[in-house]
Coordinates of C-alpha atoms in Angstrom, one line a residue:
M1371 CA 4.9 34.9 13.0
S1372 CA 3.7 31.6 14.5
L1373 CA 3.4 28.7 12.1
Q1374 CA 1.1 26.1 13.5
Y1375 CA 0.2 23.2 11.0
S1376 CA -1.1 19.7 11.3
C1377 CA -2.2 17.1 9.0
E1378 CA -4.3 14.0 9.7
L1379 CA -4.9 11.0 7.9
A1380 CA -8.6 10.1 8.6
L1381 CA -9.4 6.7 7.5
P1382 CA -12.8 6.1 5.7
H1383 CA -15.6 5.1 7.8
W1384 CA -16.2 1.8 6.3
L1385 CA -12.5 0.6 6.9
E1386 CA -12.6 -0.5 10.6
S1387 CA -15.9 -2.7 10.3
F1388 CA -14.4 -4.0 6.8
V1389 CA -11.4 -5.3 8.6
D1390 CA -13.1 -6.3 11.9
D1391 CA -15.4 -8.5 9.6
W1392 CA -12.4 -10.1 7.9
S1393 CA -12.2 -13.7 8.7
D1394 CA -9.9 -15.1 6.1
P1395 CA -6.6 -16.2 7.4
L1396 CA -3.5 -14.2 6.5
E1397 CA -1.1 -17.2 6.6
T1398 CA -0.3 -17.2 2.8
T1399 CA 1.1 -14.5 0.5
E1400 CA -2.0 -15.0 -1.6
Q1401 CA -4.2 -14.6 1.4
R1402 CA -2.6 -11.5 2.5
M1403 CA -2.7 -10.0 -1.2
F1404 CA -6.5 -10.9 -1.3
L1405 CA -7.0 -8.5 1.7
A1406 CA -5.0 -5.8 -0.1
V1407 CA -6.7 -6.2 -3.4
S1408 CA -10.1 -6.1 -1.5
L1409 CA -9.4 -3.1 0.4
S1410 CA -8.5 -1.5 -3.0
A1411 CA -11.6 -2.5 -4.5
E1412 CA -13.6 -1.3 -1.6
N1413 CA -12.1 1.8 -1.6
V1414 CA -13.2 2.5 -5.2
L1415 CA -16.7 1.1 -4.4
Q1416 CA -17.1 3.3 -1.4
G1417 CA -15.7 6.4 -3.5
T1418 CA -13.2 7.2 -0.7
G1419 CA -10.0 7.2 -2.7
G1420 CA -7.8 5.6 -5.4
P1421 CA -7.7 1.9 -6.5
F1422 CA -4.9 1.0 -4.1
G1423 CA -4.8 -1.0 -0.8
A1424 CA -1.9 -2.2 1.5
I1425 CA -1.4 -4.0 4.8
V1426 CA 1.5 -4.5 7.0
V1427 CA 1.6 -7.9 8.7
E1428 CA 4.1 -10.1 11.0
A1429 CA 5.8 -11.9 8.3
E1430 CA 5.8 -15.2 10.2
T1431 CA 2.5 -15.2 11.9
G1432 CA 0.4 -13.2 9.5
R1433 CA -0.9 -11.1 12.4
L1434 CA -2.3 -7.7 10.9
I1435 CA -0.6 -4.7 12.2
S1436 CA -2.2 -2.1 10.0
V1437 CA -4.1 -1.5 6.7
G1438 CA -4.1 1.4 4.3
V1439 CA -6.0 2.7 1.4
N1440 CA -5.2 5.4 -1.0
L1441 CA -6.5 8.7 0.6
V1442 CA -4.8 11.3 -1.7
T1443 CA -8.1 12.8 -3.1
T1444 CA -10.0 12.4 0.3
V1445 CA -7.5 14.2 2.5
E1446 CA -5.8 16.2 -0.4
L1447 CA -2.3 14.8 0.5
S1448 CA -0.1 13.6 -2.3
I1449 CA 1.7 11.3 0.2
A1450 CA -1.4 9.6 1.2
H1451 CA -0.7 6.5 -0.9
A1452 CA -2.1 3.2 0.4
E1453 CA 1.5 2.1 1.4
M1454 CA 2.5 5.4 3.2
V1455 CA -0.8 5.0 5.0
A1456 CA -0.2 1.4 6.0
I1457 CA 3.5 2.0 7.0
S1458 CA 2.6 5.2 9.1
L1459 CA -0.3 3.5 10.9
A1460 CA 1.7 0.4 11.6
Q1461 CA 4.5 2.7 13.0
S1462 CA 2.1 4.5 15.3
A1463 CA 0.5 1.1 16.3
I1464 CA 3.9 -0.3 17.6
N1465 CA 5.1 3.1 18.7
N1466 CA 8.3 2.9 16.8
W1467 CA 9.5 4.3 13.4
N1468 CA 11.4 0.9 12.7
L1469 CA 8.7 -1.8 11.9
G1470 CA 11.3 -4.5 11.9
H1471 CA 12.9 -3.6 15.5
K1472 CA 11.3 -6.8 17.2
T1473 CA 10.1 -9.2 14.3
D1474 CA 10.1 -9.4 10.6
V1475 CA 7.3 -7.5 9.1
Q1476 CA 6.0 -7.6 5.6
L1477 CA 4.3 -4.9 3.5
V1478 CA 1.7 -6.3 0.9
T1479 CA 0.4 -3.8 -1.5
S1480 CA -2.2 -4.2 -4.4
C1481 CA 0.3 -2.5 -6.8
E1482 CA 3.9 -2.2 -7.2
P1483 CA 5.1 0.7 -5.2
C1484 CA 5.6 4.2 -7.0
A1485 CA 8.8 6.1 -6.7
M1486 CA 7.7 7.6 -3.5
C1487 CA 6.5 4.5 -1.9
F1488 CA 9.7 2.7 -3.2
G1489 CA 11.9 5.2 -1.3
A1490 CA 9.8 4.7 2.0
V1491 CA 10.3 0.9 2.0
P1492 CA 14.0 0.9 3.2
W1493 CA 13.4 3.4 5.8
S1494 CA 10.3 1.8 7.2
G1495 CA 12.1 -1.4 8.6
V1496 CA 9.9 -3.9 6.6
S1497 CA 11.8 -7.1 5.9
S1498 CA 9.8 -8.0 2.8
L1499 CA 7.7 -6.4 0.3
V1500 CA 4.8 -8.0 -1.9
W1501 CA 2.8 -6.6 -4.9
G1502 CA 0.0 -7.5 -7.2
A1503 CA -0.4 -5.3 -10.2
N1504 CA 2.7 -3.8 -11.6
K1505 CA 3.9 -0.2 -12.9
E1506 CA 2.5 -1.0 -16.4
D1507 CA -0.9 -1.8 -15.1
A1508 CA -1.1 1.3 -13.0
E1509 CA 0.2 3.4 -15.9
A1510 CA -2.4 1.8 -18.2
A1511 CA -5.1 3.1 -15.9
G1512 CA -3.5 6.7 -16.3
F1513 CA -1.5 6.8 -13.2
D1514 CA 2.2 8.4 -13.2
E1515 CA 4.3 6.1 -11.0
G1516 CA 7.4 8.2 -11.1
D1517 CA 11.0 7.2 -12.0
K1518 CA 12.7 4.5 -10.0
P1519 CA 16.1 2.9 -10.6
V1520 CA 16.1 0.3 -13.2
N1521 CA 17.3 -2.2 -10.7
W1522 CA 15.1 -1.1 -7.8
V1523 CA 14.1 -4.7 -6.9
H1524 CA 17.8 -5.7 -6.7
S1525 CA 18.5 -2.6 -4.6
L1526 CA 15.9 -3.6 -1.9
E1527 CA 17.3 -7.1 -1.9
N1528 CA 20.8 -5.9 -1.5
R1529 CA 19.3 -4.3 1.7
G1530 CA 17.8 -7.6 2.9
I1531 CA 14.3 -6.8 1.9
R1532 CA 12.9 -9.9 0.3
T1533 CA 10.4 -9.3 -2.7
H1534 CA 7.8 -11.1 -4.4
S1535 CA 5.8 -9.6 -7.5
D1536 CA 2.6 -10.4 -9.6
V1537 CA 0.9 -12.0 -6.4
L1538 CA -2.9 -12.0 -7.7
R1539 CA -1.8 -9.5 -10.5
E1540 CA -4.9 -10.2 -12.5
E1541 CA -7.2 -9.4 -9.6
A1542 CA -5.3 -6.5 -8.6
A1543 CA -5.0 -5.1 -12.3
A1544 CA -8.8 -5.5 -12.7
V1545 CA -9.5 -3.0 -10.0
L1546 CA -7.2 -0.4 -11.7
K1547 CA -8.9 -1.1 -15.0
K1548 CA -12.4 -0.8 -13.3
Y1549 CA -11.5 2.6 -11.7
A1550 CA -10.2 4.0 -14.8
K1551 CA -13.3 2.8 -16.9
K1552 CA -15.6 4.5 -14.2
G1553 CA -13.8 7.8 -14.7
G1554 CA -12.2 7.8 -11.4
A1555 CA -9.8 10.7 -10.4
V1556 CA -6.2 10.2 -11.8
Y1557 CA -4.0 12.5 -9.8
H1558 CA -0.6 13.6 -10.6
P1559 CA 0.8 17.1 -11.4
G1560 CA 0.7 16.4 -15.1
Q1561 CA -3.1 15.9 -15.0
L1562 CA -4.1 18.9 -13.1

């Protein structure tokens, strides 16, 4: 028996031109989060996935390395969260599994990482993590964020990964609320 499987994370058709047309600087944490939240909102508007967006940038310069949006329902892969997509594409772009092998790299995500994405952060090599909406905001929209250690932020910081929460939280949470109000697909095993 020969097992030959593959999977592909095909980005939405609108994403490349959206990023190419982005002219705002990515110098500050707020500017970076604005792009992540804008990606989440556009993903909802275009109907290409869930209300989550993420970017990976060089921490010091703000140079954009990759972007990600939630593709769970589009590509039918439970691992296709915005953070996982952004991390995977960044690793592919630099041709190294360790994003921090040459420079400090920051993951900016429109929502606090779920249990899966939290687990991926230390293994990715990012040096800092920034998020907008929090677990309560995502769960209020119906998402199951999974179980993380109570001291998950402390555990990242103990590994040398700096964290910054609640950046543009209202704007990020508004995307989640709008998605829930429109009846967007809320996907987790308890909601089959």
